[in-house]
Short mmCIF file of C-alpha atoms in Angstrom, two decimals:
data_model
loop_
_atom_site.label_atom_id
_atom_site.label_comp_id
_atom_site.label_asym_id
_atom_site.label_seq_id
_atom_site.Cartn_x
_atom_site.Cartn_y
_atom_site.Cartn_z
CA MET A 1 111.58 108.78 101.80
CA VAL A 2 114.57 106.88 103.12
CA ILE A 3 114.91 105.59 106.67
CA THR A 4 118.27 106.79 107.95
CA SER A 5 118.10 105.14 111.37
CA TYR A 6 115.75 102.71 113.08
CA PRO A 7 114.35 103.49 116.54
CA VAL A 8 114.53 99.79 117.43
CA GLN A 9 118.06 98.37 117.39
CA THR A 10 117.72 95.68 120.06
CA GLU A 11 115.02 93.51 121.58
CA GLU A 12 115.06 95.74 124.67
CA ASP A 13 114.21 98.77 122.53
CA VAL A 14 110.83 97.25 121.67
CA GLU A 15 109.64 97.62 125.25
CA LYS A 16 110.82 101.23 125.36
CA LEU A 17 108.69 102.32 122.41
CA GLU A 18 105.91 104.79 123.14
CA LEU A 19 103.10 105.86 120.87
CA PRO A 20 103.56 109.35 119.42
CA ASP A 21 100.98 112.10 119.79
CA PRO A 22 99.37 112.64 116.36
CA ALA A 23 98.82 116.32 117.20
CA ALA A 24 102.56 116.80 117.75
CA SER A 25 103.78 115.42 114.41
CA GLU A 26 104.71 118.10 111.87
CA ARG A 27 104.27 115.63 109.01
CA LEU A 28 100.78 114.63 110.16
CA LEU A 29 99.81 118.25 110.64
CA LYS A 30 100.75 118.95 107.01
CA ALA A 31 98.72 115.96 105.87
CA LYS A 32 95.80 117.17 107.97
CA ARG A 33 95.95 120.59 106.29
CA LEU A 34 95.73 118.86 102.91
CA ALA A 35 92.75 116.87 104.19
CA ALA A 36 91.05 120.10 105.22
CA ILE A 37 91.50 121.43 101.67
CA GLN A 38 90.00 118.22 100.27
CA LYS A 39 86.92 118.57 102.46
CA GLU A 40 86.62 122.30 101.65
CA HIS A 41 86.39 121.41 97.95
CA GLY A 42 83.90 118.58 98.43
CA LEU A 43 86.41 115.79 97.86
CA PRO A 44 86.80 112.64 99.96
CA VAL A 45 89.28 113.15 102.78
CA THR A 46 92.08 110.69 102.06
CA PHE A 47 93.87 109.06 104.98
CA VAL A 48 97.04 107.18 104.00
CA SER A 49 98.83 104.47 105.97
CA ARG A 50 101.03 101.45 105.43
CA SER A 51 99.92 98.05 106.68
CA PRO A 52 100.60 97.27 110.34
CA LEU A 53 103.33 94.82 109.33
CA THR A 54 105.06 97.38 107.11
CA VAL A 55 104.93 100.08 109.80
CA ALA A 56 106.27 97.60 112.35
CA ALA A 57 109.11 96.48 110.07
CA ASN A 58 110.07 100.10 109.46
CA THR A 59 110.78 100.54 113.18
CA CYS A 60 113.56 97.94 113.22
CA GLY A 61 114.40 97.14 109.58
CA LEU A 62 112.90 94.49 107.35
CA GLU A 63 115.69 91.94 107.76
CA LYS A 64 115.63 92.09 111.56
CA PHE A 65 111.83 92.04 111.66
CA PHE A 66 111.59 88.86 109.62
CA ARG A 67 114.31 87.16 111.67
CA TRP A 68 112.23 87.98 114.74
CA THR A 69 109.10 86.50 113.16
CA MET A 70 110.94 83.16 113.36
CA LYS A 71 112.90 83.55 116.60
CA GLU A 72 110.97 86.15 118.64
CA PRO A 73 107.39 86.23 117.31
CA GLU A 74 106.08 88.02 120.41
CA LEU A 75 108.34 91.00 119.65
CA CYS A 76 106.84 91.21 116.16
CA ARG A 77 103.30 91.00 117.51
CA ARG A 78 104.09 93.80 119.95
CA LEU A 79 105.50 95.97 117.15
CA MET A 80 102.49 95.31 114.91
CA THR A 81 100.08 96.02 117.76
CA LEU A 82 101.81 99.34 118.41
CA ALA A 83 101.71 100.11 114.68
CA LEU A 84 97.99 99.36 114.55
CA ASP A 85 97.31 101.47 117.63
CA HIS A 86 99.23 104.39 116.14
CA ILE A 87 97.38 104.16 112.80
CA PHE A 88 94.03 104.25 114.56
CA ASN A 89 95.04 107.02 116.94
CA VAL A 90 95.53 109.14 113.83
CA ILE A 91 92.33 107.86 112.19
CA ALA A 92 90.41 108.78 115.36
CA ASP A 93 91.87 112.29 115.21
CA TRP A 94 90.87 112.68 111.55
CA ALA A 95 87.42 111.14 112.02
CA GLY A 96 86.79 113.67 114.77
CA ALA A 97 87.99 116.55 112.61
CA PHE A 98 86.41 115.62 109.26
CA GLY A 99 83.72 113.03 109.97
CA PRO A 100 84.12 109.33 109.13
CA GLU A 101 81.46 109.63 106.41
CA ASN A 102 83.79 111.99 104.51
CA MET A 103 86.88 109.76 104.68
CA ILE A 104 88.44 107.21 102.38
CA VAL A 105 91.23 105.16 103.96
CA PHE A 106 94.16 104.08 101.79
CA MET A 107 96.44 101.29 102.96
CA SER A 108 99.44 99.82 101.16
CA SER A 109 101.24 96.59 102.02
CA PRO A 110 104.63 96.42 100.29
CA SER A 111 106.35 94.28 102.92
CA GLU A 112 103.83 91.47 102.45
CA SER A 113 104.99 90.88 98.87
CA ASN A 114 105.94 87.30 97.99
CA GLN A 115 109.30 88.77 97.01
CA VAL A 116 109.74 89.15 100.79
CA MET A 117 107.54 86.57 102.52
CA SER A 118 105.84 83.28 101.68
CA PRO A 119 102.05 82.99 101.45
CA LYS A 120 102.03 80.68 104.48
CA HIS A 121 103.99 83.28 106.45
CA PHE A 122 101.62 85.97 105.20
CA GLU A 123 98.60 84.08 106.54
CA LYS A 124 100.24 83.45 109.90
CA VAL A 125 101.89 86.82 110.57
CA ALA A 126 100.27 89.55 108.48
CA LEU A 127 96.68 88.52 107.75
CA PRO A 128 95.42 88.59 111.38
CA PHE A 129 96.41 92.26 111.56
CA HIS A 130 94.63 93.00 108.28
CA LEU A 131 91.49 91.51 109.83
CA GLU A 132 91.89 93.58 112.99
CA TYR A 133 92.54 96.69 110.87
CA HIS A 134 89.15 96.32 109.18
CA LYS A 135 87.38 95.45 112.41
CA ARG A 136 88.58 98.75 113.87
CA LEU A 137 87.83 100.63 110.64
CA ALA A 138 84.24 99.40 110.72
CA SER A 139 83.90 100.52 114.34
CA PHE A 140 84.49 104.11 113.17
CA GLY A 141 81.82 103.81 110.50
CA ILE A 142 84.36 104.36 107.70
CA LYS A 143 83.01 102.57 104.63
CA ARG A 144 85.35 103.64 101.82
CA PHE A 145 88.62 101.74 101.48
CA TRP A 146 91.44 101.72 98.95
CA PHE A 147 94.06 98.97 99.20
CA HIS A 148 97.36 98.88 97.28
CA ILE A 149 98.44 95.22 97.20
CA CYS A 150 102.02 96.04 96.36
CA GLY A 151 104.52 93.96 94.40
CA ASP A 152 104.21 90.27 93.57
CA GLN A 153 101.41 89.12 95.87
CA ASN A 154 99.94 86.53 93.52
CA ARG A 155 100.24 83.74 96.09
CA ASN A 156 98.63 85.91 98.81
CA LEU A 157 95.51 86.60 96.77
CA PRO A 158 93.65 83.37 97.71
CA ALA A 159 93.95 84.13 101.45
CA LEU A 160 92.93 87.75 100.94
CA ALA A 161 89.96 86.67 98.81
CA ASP A 162 88.85 84.10 101.40
CA SER A 163 88.92 86.66 104.23
CA CYS A 164 87.98 89.75 102.19
CA PRO A 165 87.33 91.89 105.30
CA TRP A 166 86.77 95.22 103.55
CA PRO A 167 83.39 96.68 102.46
CA HIS A 168 82.35 96.27 98.82
CA PRO A 169 83.00 97.79 96.47
CA SER A 170 86.46 98.89 97.57
CA ILE A 171 89.28 99.99 95.28
CA LEU A 172 92.01 97.35 94.99
CA SER A 173 95.25 98.52 93.41
CA PHE A 174 97.86 96.15 91.97
CA GLY A 175 101.42 96.35 90.74
CA HIS A 176 102.36 95.17 87.27
CA GLU A 177 103.36 91.79 88.74
CA VAL A 178 99.67 90.83 89.14
CA ASP A 179 97.53 90.20 86.08
CA LEU A 180 94.42 92.40 86.20
CA GLU A 181 92.13 89.62 84.99
CA ASP A 182 93.42 87.32 87.75
CA ALA A 183 92.79 90.08 90.31
CA ALA A 184 89.25 90.53 89.01
CA LYS A 185 88.53 86.80 89.38
CA TYR A 186 89.58 86.86 93.02
CA PHE A 187 87.75 90.11 93.83
CA PRO A 188 84.66 90.34 91.60
CA GLU A 189 82.84 92.75 93.94
CA ASP A 190 85.61 95.35 93.94
CA ILE A 191 86.98 97.99 91.57
CA ILE A 192 90.35 96.96 90.12
CA TYR A 193 92.97 99.70 89.83
CA GLY A 194 96.23 99.51 87.90
CA ASN A 195 98.71 98.71 86.58
CA VAL A 196 101.06 100.23 83.95
CA GLU A 197 104.60 99.34 85.01
CA PRO A 198 106.30 102.45 86.47
CA ALA A 199 109.73 101.47 85.13
CA VAL A 200 108.32 101.46 81.59
CA ILE A 201 106.84 104.93 82.09
CA GLN A 202 110.22 106.24 83.23
CA MET A 203 112.67 104.31 81.05
CA SER A 204 110.96 103.37 77.79
CA THR A 205 109.97 105.31 74.70
CA ALA A 206 106.67 107.18 74.41
CA ARG A 207 105.51 104.65 71.82
CA GLN A 208 106.22 101.74 74.18
CA VAL A 209 104.38 103.51 77.01
CA TYR A 210 101.42 104.18 74.71
CA GLU A 211 101.19 100.53 73.63
CA LEU A 212 101.51 99.17 77.15
CA THR A 213 98.84 101.58 78.42
CA ARG A 214 96.56 100.56 75.54
CA SER A 215 96.92 96.87 76.44
CA VAL A 216 96.19 97.58 80.13
CA ILE A 217 93.09 99.60 79.19
CA GLU A 218 91.77 96.92 76.84
CA LYS A 219 92.17 94.30 79.56
CA GLY A 220 90.74 96.53 82.31
CA LYS A 221 87.66 97.49 80.30
CA ARG A 222 86.49 93.87 80.42
CA ILE A 223 86.53 93.72 84.24
CA PRO A 224 82.87 93.55 85.33
CA GLY A 225 83.33 95.13 88.76
CA GLY A 226 84.83 98.34 87.39
CA PHE A 227 88.32 99.56 86.48
CA ILE A 228 90.54 102.58 87.10
CA LEU A 229 93.71 103.04 85.05
CA SER A 230 96.88 103.99 86.90
CA ALA A 231 100.55 103.25 87.15
CA GLY A 232 101.31 99.97 88.92
CA CYS A 233 102.58 101.96 91.87
CA GLU A 234 103.28 105.69 92.00
CA LEU A 235 104.01 107.71 88.86
CA PRO A 236 107.83 107.99 88.64
CA PRO A 237 108.82 111.59 89.46
CA PHE A 238 111.48 111.63 86.74
CA ALA A 239 109.27 110.23 84.01
CA PRO A 240 109.72 112.18 80.75
CA PRO A 241 106.72 114.47 80.07
CA ALA A 242 106.28 112.82 76.66
CA ASN A 243 105.79 109.45 78.37
CA VAL A 244 103.19 110.85 80.75
CA PHE A 245 101.44 112.40 77.75
CA ALA A 246 101.54 108.97 76.05
CA VAL A 247 99.51 107.54 78.95
CA THR A 248 96.95 110.35 78.58
CA LYS A 249 96.78 109.88 74.80
CA ALA A 250 96.15 106.15 75.21
CA VAL A 251 93.29 106.96 77.63
CA ASN A 252 91.78 109.39 75.12
CA ASP A 253 92.15 106.91 72.28
CA PHE A 254 91.04 103.68 74.00
CA GLY A 255 89.63 104.48 77.43
CA TRP A 256 85.94 104.62 76.58
CA TYR A 257 83.17 102.11 76.94
CA ALA A 258 81.03 101.41 73.91
#
């Protein structure tokens, strides 16, 4: 997806924003149909959202949002509050339709990467909304959580580990920028998920993909809280089939516990 225009262009536009009706969104209706198929087949119903900060930044653009965090912090808090309210309006709709006990909530936080914001800024601006997110999630009785800590968030990990507001064990997914063993030290009660670099899967040879996947598996197998192999973000859609097969072959060759 690419954002072609932002609904918020000026400070005045923030006050004009209104929450959408989840039942009127064609995209959400399609996602809800997929959720119904998941439940029909006895699978967890997966609800997917970005973090409140990422949703808020997508309304006005990342550059403008982070300028406002310095100059107009109240505007940013308003945008993040609206983002959080929208996320939970949809969660409420899904919990009513499918039952909170059948749901797993997935949240990704790409805009909190240290490639974008400092750890001090993360603690001040983003972390309070992570805490509120989980407070609201617990109020619905939703106990399964999957968190993609996207990009280079190495310097955010101490603050996340200190607050750790999600239920345990949750699934914590990391990009290739974070070492899996470091992640496991910070989050020993959770299942670590990751983290074969997507660019390697798309651009390198099958042999290179195989060797990288092998090294990730060998490291992940030593994580005491549990491990799931995956790409470090999404599987590249243009990855050569031979490279995807190389990942599968590495799993078959090395992905077993003694």
